Coordinates of C-alpha atoms and ligand atoms in Angstrom, one line a residue:
M24 CA 115.9 19.0 63.4
P25 CA 117.0 19.6 59.9
N26 CA 120.1 17.9 58.6
P27 CA 123.3 19.9 58.1
S28 CA 122.5 20.4 54.4
G29 CA 119.4 22.2 55.6
P30 CA 115.8 21.5 54.7
P31 CA 114.3 23.0 51.5
G32 CA 114.1 26.8 51.5
P33 CA 117.0 29.2 51.9
D34 CA 118.8 29.5 55.2
P35 CA 118.1 32.6 57.2
S36 CA 120.4 35.5 56.3
F37 CA 122.8 37.0 58.9
A38 CA 120.4 39.9 59.4
E39 CA 117.5 37.5 59.9
L40 CA 119.5 35.5 62.4
L41 CA 120.4 38.6 64.3
A42 CA 116.9 40.1 64.3
V43 CA 115.5 37.3 66.5
R44 CA 118.5 37.1 68.8
P45 CA 118.4 40.3 70.9
V46 CA 121.5 39.1 72.8
L47 CA 123.7 39.7 69.8
S48 CA 124.3 42.7 67.6
L49 CA 126.7 43.5 64.8
H50 CA 128.7 46.8 65.1
A51 CA 130.8 48.3 62.4
Q52 CA 133.9 48.6 64.6
D53 CA 133.4 46.0 67.3
G54 CA 131.9 43.4 65.2
L55 CA 129.6 40.8 66.9
V56 CA 128.7 42.0 70.4
M57 CA 127.0 40.1 73.2
E58 CA 125.5 42.2 75.9
D59 CA 127.8 45.2 75.2
V60 CA 130.9 43.0 75.1
P61 CA 132.6 42.4 71.7
L62 CA 133.1 38.7 71.2
A63 CA 136.5 39.5 69.5
A64 CA 137.8 41.0 72.8
I65 CA 137.0 37.7 74.6
A66 CA 138.6 35.7 71.8
D67 CA 141.7 38.0 71.8
A68 CA 142.1 37.4 75.5
V69 CA 141.3 33.7 76.0
G70 CA 141.8 32.4 72.5
T71 CA 139.4 30.1 70.5
P72 CA 137.4 28.0 70.6
V73 CA 135.6 29.6 73.5
W74 CA 132.0 29.2 74.7
V75 CA 130.4 32.5 75.7
Y76 CA 127.1 32.7 77.7
S77 CA 125.0 35.8 78.4
A78 CA 123.9 36.0 82.0
A79 CA 121.2 38.5 81.1
T80 CA 119.6 36.2 78.6
I81 CA 119.4 33.3 81.0
R82 CA 117.9 35.6 83.6
R83 CA 115.5 37.1 81.1
R84 CA 114.3 33.7 79.8
Y85 CA 113.9 32.3 83.4
A86 CA 111.8 35.4 84.3
E87 CA 109.7 35.1 81.2
L88 CA 108.9 31.5 81.8
R89 CA 108.2 32.0 85.5
A90 CA 105.9 35.0 84.7
A91 CA 104.0 33.0 82.1
L92 CA 103.4 30.2 84.6
A93 CA 102.3 32.6 87.3
E94 CA 100.1 34.6 84.9
A95 CA 98.3 31.3 84.0
G96 CA 97.5 31.0 87.7
L97 CA 99.7 27.8 88.1
A98 CA 101.5 26.9 91.2
A99 CA 104.5 25.7 89.2
V100 CA 108.2 25.7 90.1
I101 CA 111.0 25.5 87.6
H102 CA 113.6 22.8 88.1
Y103 CA 116.3 23.6 85.6
A104 CA 117.5 20.4 83.8
V105 CA 121.2 20.5 84.7
K106 CA 122.2 18.3 81.8
A107 CA 121.7 21.2 79.4
N108 CA 124.6 23.2 80.8
D109 CA 126.0 22.2 84.2
R110 CA 128.7 24.8 84.7
L111 CA 128.7 26.0 88.3
A112 CA 128.3 29.7 87.3
V113 CA 125.2 28.8 85.2
L114 CA 123.7 26.8 88.0
R115 CA 124.5 29.6 90.5
L116 CA 122.9 32.1 88.3
L117 CA 119.7 30.1 88.0
A118 CA 119.7 29.2 91.7
A119 CA 119.9 32.9 92.5
E120 CA 116.8 33.5 90.4
G121 CA 115.0 30.8 92.5
A122 CA 115.3 27.8 90.2
G123 CA 115.5 24.3 91.5
A124 CA 117.3 21.5 89.6
D125 CA 116.5 18.3 87.8
V126 CA 119.6 16.0 87.9
V127 CA 120.2 12.6 86.4
S128 CA 123.4 11.4 87.9
G129 CA 125.4 11.5 91.1
G130 CA 127.7 13.9 89.3
E131 CA 124.9 16.3 88.4
L132 CA 123.6 16.1 92.0
A133 CA 127.1 17.0 93.3
R134 CA 127.3 19.9 90.9
A135 CA 123.9 21.2 91.9
L136 CA 124.8 21.0 95.6
E137 CA 128.2 22.6 94.9
A138 CA 126.4 25.5 93.2
G139 CA 124.3 26.0 96.3
I140 CA 121.0 24.5 95.1
P141 CA 119.3 23.1 98.3
P142 CA 118.4 19.4 98.2
S143 CA 114.8 20.4 98.9
R144 CA 114.7 21.9 95.4
I145 CA 116.3 19.0 93.6
V146 CA 114.6 16.2 91.7
F147 CA 116.6 13.1 90.7
S148 CA 115.5 11.7 87.4
G149 CA 117.2 9.2 85.1
V150 CA 116.6 5.7 83.7
G151 CA 119.6 4.0 85.2
K152 CA 120.3 5.2 88.8
T153 CA 122.7 3.0 90.6
P154 CA 122.1 2.0 94.2
A155 CA 125.1 4.2 95.2
E156 CA 123.4 7.2 93.4
M157 CA 120.1 6.4 95.1
K158 CA 121.8 6.4 98.5
M159 CA 123.6 9.6 97.7
A160 CA 120.3 11.3 96.8
L161 CA 118.6 9.9 100.0
D162 CA 121.5 11.0 102.2
Q163 CA 121.3 14.5 100.7
G164 CA 117.5 14.5 101.2
V165 CA 116.5 15.4 97.7
A166 CA 112.9 16.5 97.2
Q167 CA 111.9 13.6 94.9
I168 CA 113.3 10.7 93.0
N169 CA 111.6 9.9 89.7
V170 CA 111.3 6.1 89.3
E171 CA 111.3 4.7 85.9
S172 CA 110.3 1.0 86.4
A173 CA 108.8 -1.6 88.7
E174 CA 112.3 -3.1 89.1
E175 CA 113.8 0.3 90.1
L176 CA 111.0 0.9 92.5
R177 CA 111.8 -2.2 94.5
I178 CA 115.5 -1.6 94.5
L179 CA 115.0 1.9 95.7
S180 CA 112.7 0.8 98.5
A181 CA 115.4 -1.7 99.6
V182 CA 118.2 0.9 99.4
A183 CA 116.1 3.4 101.4
E184 CA 115.2 0.9 104.0
E185 CA 118.8 -0.1 104.5
A186 CA 119.7 3.6 104.9
G187 CA 116.9 4.0 107.4
R188 CA 115.2 6.6 105.2
K189 CA 112.0 7.1 103.2
A190 CA 112.4 7.9 99.5
R191 CA 109.9 10.5 98.3
I192 CA 109.2 9.2 94.8
A193 CA 107.3 10.1 91.7
L194 CA 106.5 7.5 89.0
R195 CA 107.7 8.6 85.6
V196 CA 105.1 7.3 83.2
N197 CA 105.5 6.8 79.5
P198 CA 102.4 8.3 77.7
D199 CA 103.2 6.7 74.3
V200 CA 103.2 10.0 72.4
D201 CA 105.3 11.0 69.4
A202 CA 106.9 14.3 70.4
K203 CA 107.6 15.0 66.7
T204 CA 111.3 15.7 67.3
H205 CA 114.5 13.9 66.4
P206 CA 114.3 10.1 67.1
K207 CA 117.4 10.3 69.2
I208 CA 115.8 12.7 71.7
T209 CA 112.2 11.3 71.7
T210 CA 111.5 9.7 75.0
G211 CA 107.8 9.3 75.3
L212 CA 107.1 6.5 72.9
A213 CA 106.2 3.0 74.2
E214 CA 109.2 1.6 72.4
N215 CA 111.6 4.0 74.2
K216 CA 113.5 2.9 77.3
F217 CA 111.9 5.6 79.5
G218 CA 109.1 5.5 82.0
I219 CA 106.5 3.1 83.2
P220 CA 103.8 1.9 80.8
F221 CA 100.6 3.8 81.4
S222 CA 98.5 0.7 82.0
E223 CA 100.8 -0.4 84.9
A224 CA 101.3 2.9 86.6
A225 CA 98.3 3.0 88.9
S226 CA 98.9 -0.4 90.4
L227 CA 102.6 0.3 90.7
Y228 CA 101.8 3.6 92.5
A229 CA 99.6 1.6 95.0
E230 CA 102.5 -0.8 95.5
A231 CA 104.8 2.0 96.1
A232 CA 102.5 3.2 98.9
R233 CA 102.8 -0.2 100.5
L234 CA 106.6 -0.6 100.2
P235 CA 108.5 0.2 103.4
G236 CA 111.2 2.5 102.0
L237 CA 109.0 4.7 99.8
L238 CA 106.7 7.6 100.1
P239 CA 104.9 8.2 96.8
V240 CA 104.4 11.9 96.2
G241 CA 103.8 12.4 92.5
L242 CA 103.8 11.5 88.9
A243 CA 106.3 12.6 86.2
V244 CA 106.4 12.7 82.5
H245 CA 109.0 13.8 80.0
I246 CA 108.3 13.1 76.3
G247 CA 111.4 14.4 74.6
S248 CA 113.5 17.4 73.8
Q249 CA 113.4 20.3 71.2
I250 CA 109.6 20.0 70.9
T251 CA 108.3 22.9 68.9
S252 CA 104.6 22.2 68.7
L253 CA 102.1 22.1 71.6
A254 CA 100.1 19.0 70.5
P255 CA 102.4 16.4 72.0
F256 CA 102.5 18.3 75.3
R257 CA 98.7 18.6 75.3
F258 CA 98.3 14.8 74.7
A259 CA 100.9 13.8 77.4
F260 CA 99.6 16.2 80.1
A261 CA 96.0 15.1 79.4
R262 CA 97.0 11.5 80.0
L263 CA 98.9 12.5 83.1
C264 CA 95.7 14.2 84.3
E265 CA 93.6 11.1 83.7
L266 CA 96.1 9.0 85.7
A267 CA 96.2 11.6 88.5
Q268 CA 92.4 11.5 88.8
D269 CA 92.5 7.7 88.9
L270 CA 95.1 7.7 91.8
L271 CA 93.1 10.4 93.7
A272 CA 89.9 8.4 93.2
R273 CA 91.7 5.4 94.8
G274 CA 92.6 7.5 97.8
L275 CA 96.3 7.4 97.0
P276 CA 98.5 10.3 98.2
L277 CA 99.4 12.7 95.3
E278 CA 101.2 15.9 96.1
R279 CA 102.5 17.1 92.8
L280 CA 103.0 16.5 89.1
D281 CA 106.3 16.8 87.3
C282 CA 105.7 17.8 83.7
G283 CA 109.3 17.3 82.4
G284 CA 111.1 19.6 80.0
G285 CA 111.3 19.6 76.2
L286 CA 110.5 23.2 75.2
G287 CA 112.1 23.8 71.9
I288 CA 113.9 26.8 70.6
S289 CA 114.3 28.2 67.1
Y290 CA 117.7 27.2 65.7
R291 CA 116.9 27.9 62.1
D292 CA 113.4 29.0 61.5
E293 CA 111.3 26.6 63.6
P294 CA 108.4 28.3 65.3
A295 CA 109.6 29.3 68.8
L296 CA 107.6 27.8 71.6
L297 CA 106.1 30.6 73.5
P298 CA 106.1 30.3 77.4
A299 CA 102.5 31.7 77.5
A300 CA 101.2 29.1 75.1
Y301 CA 103.0 26.3 77.0
A302 CA 101.6 27.6 80.3
G303 CA 98.2 27.7 78.7
V304 CA 98.4 24.0 77.8
L305 CA 99.5 23.1 81.4
K306 CA 96.6 25.1 82.7
A307 CA 94.0 23.6 80.3
T308 CA 95.1 20.0 80.9
L309 CA 96.3 19.9 84.6
G310 CA 95.1 23.2 86.1
G311 CA 91.8 21.7 87.2
L312 CA 93.6 19.3 89.6
G313 CA 94.9 22.2 91.7
L314 CA 98.1 20.3 92.4
P315 CA 101.5 22.0 92.4
L316 CA 103.5 21.4 89.2
I317 CA 107.2 21.1 88.4
V318 CA 108.6 21.9 85.0
E319 CA 112.1 20.8 84.0
P320 CA 113.3 23.0 81.0
G321 CA 116.9 22.9 80.1
R322 CA 117.5 23.9 76.5
W323 CA 114.8 26.7 76.4
L324 CA 116.5 28.5 79.3
V325 CA 120.1 28.4 78.2
G326 CA 120.3 27.4 74.6
P327 CA 119.9 30.8 73.0
A328 CA 122.1 32.4 75.7
G329 CA 125.3 30.8 74.3
V330 CA 127.6 30.9 71.3
L331 CA 130.7 28.9 70.4
V332 CA 133.4 31.3 69.0
A333 CA 135.9 29.6 66.7
S334 CA 138.6 30.8 64.4
V335 CA 139.1 29.8 60.8
V336 CA 142.2 27.7 60.5
V337 CA 142.2 27.8 56.7
E338 CA 139.8 27.8 53.8
K339 CA 140.5 24.9 51.4
A340 CA 139.2 24.4 47.9
S341 CA 139.0 20.8 46.9
N342 CA 137.2 19.1 44.0
A343 CA 134.9 22.1 43.6
H344 CA 134.1 22.0 47.3
R345 CA 134.8 24.9 49.5
F346 CA 135.7 23.9 53.1
V347 CA 136.0 26.4 55.9
I348 CA 138.1 24.6 58.5
L349 CA 137.6 25.8 62.1
D350 CA 139.6 25.3 65.2
A351 CA 136.4 24.0 66.9
G352 CA 135.3 20.4 66.1
M353 CA 132.7 17.8 66.8
N354 CA 134.5 17.1 70.1
D355 CA 133.5 20.6 71.2
L356 CA 129.9 20.9 69.7
L357 CA 128.6 17.4 68.9
R358 CA 125.0 18.3 67.9
P359 CA 125.5 18.7 64.1
A360 CA 127.4 15.4 63.9
L361 CA 125.1 13.5 66.2
Y362 CA 121.7 14.8 65.2
G363 CA 122.3 16.6 62.0
A364 CA 121.4 19.7 64.0
W365 CA 121.4 23.1 62.2
H366 CA 123.1 26.0 64.0
G367 CA 123.4 29.5 62.7
I368 CA 127.0 30.7 62.0
L369 CA 127.9 34.4 62.0
P370 CA 131.2 36.0 61.2
L371 CA 132.5 38.1 64.1
S372 CA 133.8 40.9 62.0
A373 CA 131.3 43.3 60.4
A374 CA 133.6 43.6 57.3
D375 CA 133.5 39.8 56.9
A376 CA 129.7 39.7 57.4
A377 CA 129.4 42.3 54.5
G378 CA 131.5 40.2 52.1
S379 CA 130.0 38.4 49.1
L380 CA 128.6 35.0 49.9
S381 CA 129.2 31.6 48.5
P382 CA 128.3 28.1 49.8
A383 CA 130.7 26.4 52.1
E384 CA 131.1 23.3 54.1
V385 CA 132.0 24.4 57.6
V386 CA 134.0 21.7 59.3
G387 CA 136.2 21.0 62.2
P388 CA 139.8 19.6 62.5
V389 CA 138.7 16.2 63.8
C390 CA 139.7 13.2 61.6
E391 CA 136.1 12.2 60.7
T392 CA 133.9 13.3 57.8
G393 CA 131.1 13.6 60.4
D394 CA 133.0 16.5 61.9
T395 CA 130.8 18.9 59.9
F396 CA 128.9 21.9 61.3
A397 CA 127.2 22.9 58.1
K398 CA 126.9 22.1 54.4
G399 CA 126.0 24.5 51.6
R400 CA 126.2 27.4 54.1
L401 CA 126.4 30.8 52.5
L402 CA 129.5 32.5 54.0
P403 CA 131.9 35.2 52.9
R404 CA 135.5 34.4 52.2
L405 CA 137.2 34.0 55.5
A406 CA 140.9 34.4 55.9
P407 CA 142.9 32.3 58.4
G408 CA 142.3 33.7 61.8
A409 CA 138.9 35.2 61.0
R410 CA 136.4 34.3 63.6
V411 CA 132.8 33.0 63.6
A412 CA 130.2 32.4 66.2
I413 CA 128.2 29.2 66.2
L414 CA 124.8 30.2 67.6
D415 CA 122.4 28.8 70.1
A416 CA 125.2 26.7 71.7
G417 CA 124.3 27.4 75.3
A418 CA 122.5 24.0 75.8
Y419 CA 123.9 20.6 75.1
G420 CA 127.1 22.2 73.9
S421 CA 130.1 22.2 76.3
V422 CA 128.4 19.5 78.4
M423 CA 128.7 17.1 75.4
S424 CA 132.3 17.9 74.6
S425 CA 135.1 15.3 74.7
F426 CA 138.8 15.1 74.5
Y427 CA 138.6 13.2 71.2
N428 CA 141.7 13.6 69.0
A429 CA 143.4 14.8 72.2
R430 CA 141.9 18.2 71.9
P431 CA 141.8 20.1 75.3
L432 CA 138.3 21.3 76.3
A433 CA 137.6 24.8 75.3
A434 CA 137.4 27.8 77.7
E435 CA 134.0 29.1 78.9
V436 CA 133.1 32.6 79.6
M437 CA 130.1 34.4 81.0
V438 CA 129.2 37.9 80.0
A439 CA 127.3 40.0 82.6
G440 CA 126.7 43.7 83.0
G441 CA 129.2 44.7 80.3
C442 CA 132.0 42.6 81.8
W443 CA 133.1 39.1 81.1
H444 CA 134.4 36.3 83.3
V445 CA 136.1 33.1 82.6
I446 CA 133.9 30.4 84.2
R447 CA 136.0 27.5 83.1
E448 CA 139.6 27.7 82.0
R449 CA 140.8 26.1 78.8
A450 CA 142.0 22.7 79.7
S451 CA 145.8 22.4 79.7
L452 CA 147.7 19.9 77.6
S453 CA 148.7 17.9 80.7
S454 CA 145.0 17.7 81.7
L455 CA 144.7 15.4 78.6
W456 CA 146.5 12.6 80.6
A457 CA 145.5 13.7 84.1
G458 CA 144.6 10.6 86.1
E459 CA 146.3 8.2 83.7
R460 CA 149.0 5.8 84.9
V461 CA 151.7 4.0 83.1
P462 CA 152.3 0.7 84.9
A463 CA 155.8 0.0 86.1
F464 CA 156.5 -2.6 83.4
L465 CA 156.0 0.1 80.8
Q466 CA 158.2 2.7 82.4
K467 CA 160.7 4.2 80.1
A468 CA 163.8 2.1 80.0
A469 CA 167.0 4.0 81.0
T470 CA 168.8 5.1 77.9
S471 CA 172.3 3.9 77.7
Ligands
LLP23 N1 113.8 16.2 82.1 C1 114.3 15.0 81.7 C2 113.8 13.9 82.4 C3 115.1 14.9 80.6 O1 115.5 13.7 80.2 C4 115.5 16.1 79.8 C5 116.3 16.0 78.7 C6 115.0 17.3 80.3 C7 114.2 17.4 81.4 C8 115.3 18.6 79.7 O2 114.9 18.7 78.3 P1 115.0 20.1 77.5 O3 114.1 21.0 78.2 O4 116.4 20.5 77.6 O5 114.5 19.7 76.2 N2 121.5 16.3 73.8 C9 120.2 16.5 73.1 C10 119.1 16.7 74.1 C11 118.9 15.6 75.1 C12 117.8 15.8 76.1 C13 117.7 14.8 77.1 N3 116.8 14.9 78.2 C14 120.4 17.7 72.2 O6 121.5 18.2 72.0 O7 119.5 18.1 71.5

């Protein structure tokens, strides 16, 4: 992921950004339009900042990935990684297309169930499941719990035994591969906290088969996120294949392989990872085993389907710097501040988009210098109230928002079939202190 000042080479132009994002188009009158709906109309009605997601894009991408897997002749099911965007409407949309879910907390499990995803299509992953979360997953009857350590394996067996259940488990192995992505979202290196060392996996799997509360059904691997080259996948899946063959040779039960997520998208000008190429790698490395596969994409399905629409509060010139201050901040979209992630930024108005460009720092209102969406970004002059769309914000956007600086969470909207629907209301001011209590000794003294 490039840093906010951008890697060498010019940023893509507005036209170049639009050309590879069929979900958006720029109209002379209506400005930036998503699926026939002018984004300005949504902003007029619900205010800014507002997240807007395209239902058709999510559906199209799901169908594209499913078709690529089927065309490669793979018996693969898609378990959407709920963490990327866990709004009920998004989950319901994907569930209706046939997707299962990959969840990593009791909260995500509850959301997936609330959205109507059957437990039989839910995998529970995560490096720190509490016994209470394990019990919840067992009581709900999830399809599989991905175990990340020998210690967790034994705890889960005890929890399952006490609950009078058998936990269907997969061992998540750590293939020690560099996914060539941002260090903060690399998960498959030996030094990372994730997974079971390869050398210990076979004997642990055998132990799992002997433990009273467990039923080992598979292996799992997830090497990181926003991966834009195939080589790390090829390496990880080849190792997974080796291990699977070893287990089968030992006569151990193995029903399926969970290949994780990680498919990258093109935020700036990274090569887009094509579903057919990804499916080809799965086929070449794991196809020979003839086992059913699970894939857990999050970002690839929903990232390009969303934008964050924000208004310009004011442009400020300071010490030869040009700051465009938005009403959205790092508390809304954290990715640039946390990872130095690059996101495209487009004016909503066609007239603005045609204006003459000069470099700007695009920042939010939060009281930190890190609250910066872009540096040196070529933008037209933007008057107070002018609006912009921050692109590719459908994944790891609203889910990572916070109330920092006491800023209510932004509204969320889904566009579908030429209409739009609020799928999450803007949080109210009183929601900022919902659940808080002021103890009696601090109650307001009666004024005399
Ligand atoms: N499966 C497991 C076990 C995971 O940990 C993840 C993501 C996924 C699947 C889905 O990965 P995806 O297909 O979305 O790459 N907040 C970061 C991304 C963190 C990803 C964490 N794990 C970001 O904004 O880039």
